[in-house]
mmCIF file of C-alpha atoms in Angstrom:
data_model
loop_
_atom_site.group_PDB
_atom_site.id
_atom_site.type_symbol
_atom_site.label_atom_id
_atom_site.label_comp_id
_atom_site.label_asym_id
_atom_site.label_seq_id
_atom_site.Cartn_x
_atom_site.Cartn_y
_atom_site.Cartn_z
ATOM 1 C CA UNK A 3 -138.788 73.749 216.347
ATOM 2 C CA UNK A 4 -141.593 75.168 218.500
ATOM 3 C CA UNK A 5 -140.973 76.554 221.974
ATOM 4 C CA UNK A 6 -143.208 73.844 223.454
ATOM 5 C CA UNK A 7 -141.216 71.088 221.772
ATOM 6 C CA UNK A 8 -137.921 72.652 222.833
ATOM 7 C CA UNK A 9 -139.166 72.852 226.426
ATOM 8 C CA UNK A 10 -140.295 69.209 226.265
ATOM 9 C CA UNK A 11 -136.870 68.111 225.009
ATOM 10 C CA UNK A 12 -135.054 70.019 227.746
ATOM 11 C CA UNK A 13 -137.333 68.445 230.360
ATOM 12 C CA UNK A 14 -136.472 64.947 229.119
ATOM 13 C CA UNK A 15 -132.691 65.115 228.807
ATOM 14 C CA UNK A 16 -129.910 65.295 231.384
ATOM 15 C CA UNK A 17 -130.242 68.484 233.450
ATOM 16 C CA UNK A 18 -128.063 71.465 232.703
ATOM 17 C CA UNK A 19 -125.219 71.588 235.275
ATOM 18 C CA UNK A 20 -125.706 74.382 237.786
ATOM 19 C CA UNK A 21 -122.495 76.200 236.827
ATOM 20 C CA UNK A 22 -123.505 76.181 233.160
ATOM 21 C CA UNK A 23 -127.022 77.379 233.932
ATOM 22 C CA UNK A 24 -125.535 80.286 235.914
ATOM 23 C CA UNK A 25 -123.165 81.070 233.047
ATOM 24 C CA UNK A 26 -126.013 81.045 230.530
ATOM 25 C CA UNK A 27 -128.005 83.480 232.700
ATOM 26 C CA UNK A 28 -124.979 85.783 232.902
ATOM 27 C CA UNK A 29 -124.509 85.613 229.129
ATOM 28 C CA UNK A 30 -128.122 86.624 228.596
ATOM 29 C CA UNK A 31 -127.715 89.567 230.968
ATOM 30 C CA UNK A 32 -124.267 90.838 230.041
ATOM 31 C CA UNK A 33 -123.229 89.722 226.550
ATOM 32 C CA UNK A 34 -124.137 90.951 223.105
ATOM 33 C CA UNK A 35 -125.844 88.325 220.937
ATOM 34 C CA UNK A 36 -126.666 85.873 223.771
ATOM 35 C CA UNK A 37 -128.290 83.562 221.217
ATOM 36 C CA UNK A 38 -124.747 82.567 220.230
ATOM 37 C CA UNK A 39 -124.543 80.582 223.475
ATOM 38 C CA UNK A 40 -125.022 76.856 222.796
ATOM 39 C CA UNK A 41 -127.603 76.389 225.550
ATOM 40 C CA UNK A 42 -128.925 73.394 227.447
ATOM 41 C CA UNK A 43 -129.796 70.827 224.743
ATOM 42 C CA UNK A 44 -126.885 71.522 222.428
ATOM 43 C CA UNK A 45 -124.512 71.738 225.366
ATOM 44 C CA UNK A 46 -125.534 68.270 226.570
ATOM 45 C CA UNK A 47 -125.089 66.995 223.018
ATOM 46 C CA UNK A 48 -121.581 68.455 222.808
ATOM 47 C CA UNK A 49 -120.656 66.758 226.078
ATOM 48 C CA UNK A 50 -122.124 63.441 224.953
ATOM 49 C CA UNK A 51 -120.498 63.514 221.510
ATOM 50 C CA UNK A 52 -117.143 64.397 223.075
ATOM 51 C CA UNK A 53 -117.459 61.473 225.489
ATOM 52 C CA UNK A 54 -118.358 59.152 222.584
ATOM 53 C CA UNK A 55 -115.406 60.272 220.436
ATOM 54 C CA UNK A 56 -113.043 60.327 223.452
ATOM 55 C CA UNK A 57 -110.538 62.633 221.712
ATOM 56 C CA UNK A 58 -106.964 62.959 222.902
ATOM 57 C CA UNK A 59 -107.014 66.566 221.687
ATOM 58 C CA UNK A 60 -110.022 68.701 220.792
ATOM 59 C CA UNK A 61 -110.168 72.090 219.082
ATOM 60 C CA UNK A 62 -112.868 74.774 219.199
ATOM 61 C CA UNK A 63 -112.989 77.687 216.769
ATOM 62 C CA UNK A 64 -115.127 80.467 218.228
ATOM 63 C CA UNK A 65 -115.112 80.445 222.043
ATOM 64 C CA UNK A 66 -117.593 83.308 222.491
ATOM 65 C CA UNK A 67 -118.424 83.298 226.248
ATOM 66 C CA UNK A 68 -117.038 79.849 227.048
ATOM 67 C CA UNK A 69 -120.226 77.787 227.457
ATOM 68 C CA UNK A 70 -119.483 75.313 224.662
ATOM 69 C CA UNK A 71 -115.832 75.007 225.711
ATOM 70 C CA UNK A 72 -116.904 73.898 229.183
ATOM 71 C CA UNK A 73 -119.357 71.402 227.676
ATOM 72 C CA UNK A 74 -116.640 69.892 225.487
ATOM 73 C CA UNK A 75 -114.161 69.819 228.388
ATOM 74 C CA UNK A 76 -116.769 68.023 230.516
ATOM 75 C CA UNK A 77 -116.831 65.151 228.013
ATOM 76 C CA UNK A 78 -113.054 64.824 227.614
ATOM 77 C CA UNK A 79 -111.354 61.697 228.962
ATOM 78 C CA UNK A 80 -108.778 62.096 231.718
ATOM 79 C CA UNK A 81 -105.576 63.534 230.290
ATOM 80 C CA UNK A 82 -107.192 64.970 227.149
ATOM 81 C CA UNK A 83 -107.147 68.672 226.294
ATOM 82 C CA UNK A 84 -109.120 71.347 224.475
ATOM 83 C CA UNK A 85 -107.617 74.276 222.553
ATOM 84 C CA UNK A 86 -110.177 77.021 221.976
ATOM 85 C CA UNK A 87 -109.650 80.003 219.671
ATOM 86 C CA UNK A 88 -111.459 83.349 220.041
ATOM 87 C CA UNK A 89 -110.879 86.351 217.783
ATOM 88 C CA UNK A 90 -112.488 88.974 220.081
ATOM 89 C CA UNK A 91 -109.763 90.136 222.475
ATOM 90 C CA UNK A 92 -112.361 91.997 224.566
ATOM 91 C CA UNK A 93 -113.637 88.575 225.698
ATOM 92 C CA UNK A 94 -110.219 87.503 226.977
ATOM 93 C CA UNK A 95 -110.417 88.728 230.618
ATOM 94 C CA UNK A 96 -113.905 87.241 231.068
ATOM 95 C CA UNK A 97 -112.860 83.903 229.538
ATOM 96 C CA UNK A 98 -109.656 83.617 231.547
ATOM 97 C CA UNK A 99 -111.561 84.270 234.787
ATOM 98 C CA UNK A 100 -114.200 81.714 233.799
ATOM 99 C CA UNK A 101 -111.731 78.948 232.993
ATOM 100 C CA UNK A 102 -109.567 79.700 236.042
ATOM 101 C CA UNK A 103 -112.603 79.338 238.312
ATOM 102 C CA UNK A 104 -113.872 76.113 236.715
ATOM 103 C CA UNK A 105 -112.855 72.591 237.815
ATOM 104 C CA UNK A 106 -112.553 71.882 234.080
ATOM 105 C CA UNK A 107 -110.296 74.849 233.380
ATOM 106 C CA UNK A 108 -107.074 72.836 233.542
ATOM 107 C CA UNK A 109 -108.172 70.964 230.402
ATOM 108 C CA UNK A 110 -108.658 74.176 228.388
ATOM 109 C CA UNK A 111 -106.077 76.359 226.632
ATOM 110 C CA UNK A 112 -107.427 79.677 225.365
ATOM 111 C CA UNK A 113 -105.923 81.323 222.289
ATOM 112 C CA UNK A 114 -106.929 84.891 221.408
ATOM 113 C CA UNK A 115 -106.242 84.935 217.684
ATOM 114 C CA UNK A 116 -107.667 85.110 214.198
ATOM 115 C CA UNK A 117 -108.229 81.457 213.313
ATOM 116 C CA UNK A 118 -107.158 82.017 209.696
ATOM 117 C CA UNK A 119 -103.656 82.981 210.820
ATOM 118 C CA UNK A 120 -103.576 80.641 213.836
ATOM 119 C CA UNK A 121 -104.691 77.340 212.289
ATOM 120 C CA UNK A 122 -101.758 76.970 209.866
ATOM 121 C CA UNK A 123 -99.379 77.005 212.858
ATOM 122 C CA UNK A 124 -100.884 73.786 214.268
ATOM 123 C CA UNK A 125 -99.450 70.325 213.493
ATOM 124 C CA UNK A 126 -101.361 68.281 210.877
ATOM 125 C CA UNK A 127 -103.611 65.441 212.050
ATOM 126 C CA UNK A 128 -103.316 66.535 215.686
ATOM 127 C CA UNK A 129 -107.016 66.764 216.677
ATOM 128 C CA UNK A 130 -109.609 64.005 216.959
ATOM 129 C CA UNK A 131 -112.532 66.412 217.415
ATOM 130 C CA UNK A 132 -113.144 69.977 216.198
ATOM 131 C CA UNK A 133 -116.122 72.221 216.983
ATOM 132 C CA UNK A 134 -116.569 75.043 214.445
ATOM 133 C CA UNK A 135 -118.592 78.108 215.405
ATOM 134 C CA UNK A 136 -116.724 80.909 213.667
ATOM 135 C CA UNK A 137 -117.464 83.552 211.012
ATOM 136 C CA UNK A 138 -120.233 82.115 208.833
ATOM 137 C CA UNK A 139 -119.184 84.224 205.846
ATOM 138 C CA UNK A 140 -115.950 82.211 205.656
ATOM 139 C CA UNK A 141 -117.155 78.856 206.972
ATOM 140 C CA UNK A 142 -115.873 76.925 203.978
ATOM 141 C CA UNK A 143 -112.448 78.567 204.151
ATOM 142 C CA UNK A 144 -112.247 77.783 207.872
ATOM 143 C CA UNK A 145 -113.285 74.199 207.218
ATOM 144 C CA UNK A 146 -110.605 73.773 204.555
ATOM 145 C CA UNK A 147 -107.999 75.027 207.034
ATOM 146 C CA UNK A 148 -109.328 72.679 209.732
ATOM 147 C CA UNK A 149 -109.568 69.470 207.719
ATOM 148 C CA UNK A 150 -105.792 68.764 207.517
ATOM 149 C CA UNK A 151 -105.599 69.143 211.314
ATOM 150 C CA UNK A 152 -108.077 66.296 211.904
ATOM 151 C CA UNK A 153 -106.882 62.734 212.382
ATOM 152 C CA UNK A 154 -108.196 60.094 209.948
ATOM 153 C CA UNK A 155 -111.480 58.906 211.440
ATOM 154 C CA UNK A 156 -111.770 62.125 213.444
ATOM 155 C CA UNK A 157 -114.803 64.391 213.662
ATOM 156 C CA UNK A 158 -115.776 67.992 212.922
ATOM 157 C CA UNK A 159 -118.954 69.512 214.394
ATOM 158 C CA UNK A 160 -120.133 72.641 212.572
ATOM 159 C CA UNK A 161 -122.728 74.872 214.240
ATOM 160 C CA UNK A 162 -125.513 77.021 212.720
ATOM 161 C CA UNK A 163 -125.663 75.139 209.419
ATOM 162 C CA UNK A 164 -129.425 75.675 208.955
ATOM 163 C CA UNK A 165 -129.241 79.411 209.793
ATOM 164 C CA UNK A 166 -132.877 79.861 210.806
ATOM 165 C CA UNK A 167 -133.914 77.882 207.727
ATOM 166 C CA UNK A 168 -132.575 80.561 205.368
ATOM 167 C CA UNK A 169 -130.224 78.109 203.632
ATOM 168 C CA UNK A 170 -133.207 76.121 202.321
ATOM 169 C CA UNK A 171 -135.439 79.051 201.381
ATOM 170 C CA UNK A 172 -134.888 80.284 197.794
ATOM 171 C CA UNK A 173 -137.014 83.337 198.540
ATOM 172 C CA UNK A 174 -134.513 84.626 201.103
ATOM 173 C CA UNK A 175 -132.512 87.559 199.804
ATOM 174 C CA UNK A 176 -128.861 86.453 199.787
ATOM 175 C CA UNK A 177 -126.670 87.823 202.573
ATOM 176 C CA UNK A 178 -122.993 87.012 203.251
ATOM 177 C CA UNK A 179 -123.715 84.714 206.208
ATOM 178 C CA UNK A 180 -126.400 82.678 204.438
ATOM 179 C CA UNK A 181 -124.306 82.376 201.286
ATOM 180 C CA UNK A 182 -121.272 81.349 203.326
ATOM 181 C CA UNK A 183 -123.167 78.539 205.014
ATOM 182 C CA UNK A 184 -124.731 77.421 201.740
ATOM 183 C CA UNK A 185 -121.270 77.161 200.165
ATOM 184 C CA UNK A 186 -120.045 75.187 203.156
ATOM 185 C CA UNK A 187 -123.039 72.827 203.161
ATOM 186 C CA UNK A 188 -122.769 72.200 199.417
ATOM 187 C CA UNK A 189 -119.032 71.509 199.547
ATOM 188 C CA UNK A 190 -119.223 69.157 202.517
ATOM 189 C CA UNK A 191 -122.134 67.190 201.025
ATOM 190 C CA UNK A 192 -120.247 66.746 197.735
ATOM 191 C CA UNK A 193 -116.991 65.506 199.306
ATOM 192 C CA UNK A 194 -116.775 61.670 199.134
ATOM 193 C CA UNK A 195 -113.979 61.628 201.719
ATOM 194 C CA UNK A 196 -116.452 62.759 204.390
ATOM 195 C CA UNK A 197 -119.370 61.124 206.179
ATOM 196 C CA UNK A 198 -121.864 63.888 206.930
ATOM 197 C CA UNK A 199 -125.262 64.390 208.575
ATOM 198 C CA UNK A 200 -127.100 67.563 209.614
ATOM 199 C CA UNK A 201 -129.005 67.437 212.898
ATOM 200 C CA UNK A 202 -131.976 69.857 212.969
ATOM 201 C CA UNK A 203 -131.218 70.780 216.579
ATOM 202 C CA UNK A 204 -131.442 74.452 217.466
ATOM 203 C CA UNK A 205 -129.939 76.242 214.422
ATOM 204 C CA UNK A 206 -128.521 73.120 212.771
ATOM 205 C CA UNK A 207 -125.466 71.095 213.781
ATOM 206 C CA UNK A 208 -123.509 69.217 211.105
ATOM 207 C CA UNK A 209 -121.593 66.108 212.158
ATOM 208 C CA UNK A 210 -118.714 65.264 209.833
ATOM 209 C CA UNK A 211 -116.324 62.315 209.973
ATOM 210 C CA UNK A 212 -113.068 62.395 208.046
ATOM 211 C CA UNK A 213 -113.093 58.890 206.604
ATOM 212 C CA UNK A 214 -110.060 56.651 207.007
ATOM 213 C CA UNK A 215 -111.532 53.862 204.859
ATOM 214 C CA UNK A 216 -113.661 53.632 201.708
ATOM 215 C CA UNK A 217 -116.935 51.745 201.425
#
């Protein structure tokens, strides 16, 4: 997507909330790898998809600096909650301050943990919506741990599934991240129990529904 087209899209969608715009500026100034922040267009999509699904419980794997968590929390119905899991304990003080200062913070529970050890402790079929943005080298393994936690008919959103187009370019020298996403994409596409589409927004966002009926 060209910069001009991206700018056009952002000018023709709901505006980025002021608190999120300020957070994004801070991320760009103070955080390593600021590109990991979801940003305006994807953030609005996360809020909209959350509102459409209306989950009782949502789960995020990979909090980073908290932007996407706030977007998901914004779309939650009254009384619904978000559990978000971040492996980097150095982000904990920043995230706790952010959520404590936000009007949406009461909906969010932060877990500082390795998702591979944390996910098995959660009850099966307890989440209606999951947003995955974790280690791309082990995306498929994370997905397999997540799937039993999703209610029948529930949704998984997986970020970065086009990986700058590397997944579709046979000339790209394999690296662990690209290979991890390719394995994930191949496995999800081949699973008849899932309804799947990839949106070419930003770095690729895969929408997956865990079917509760057969066609």
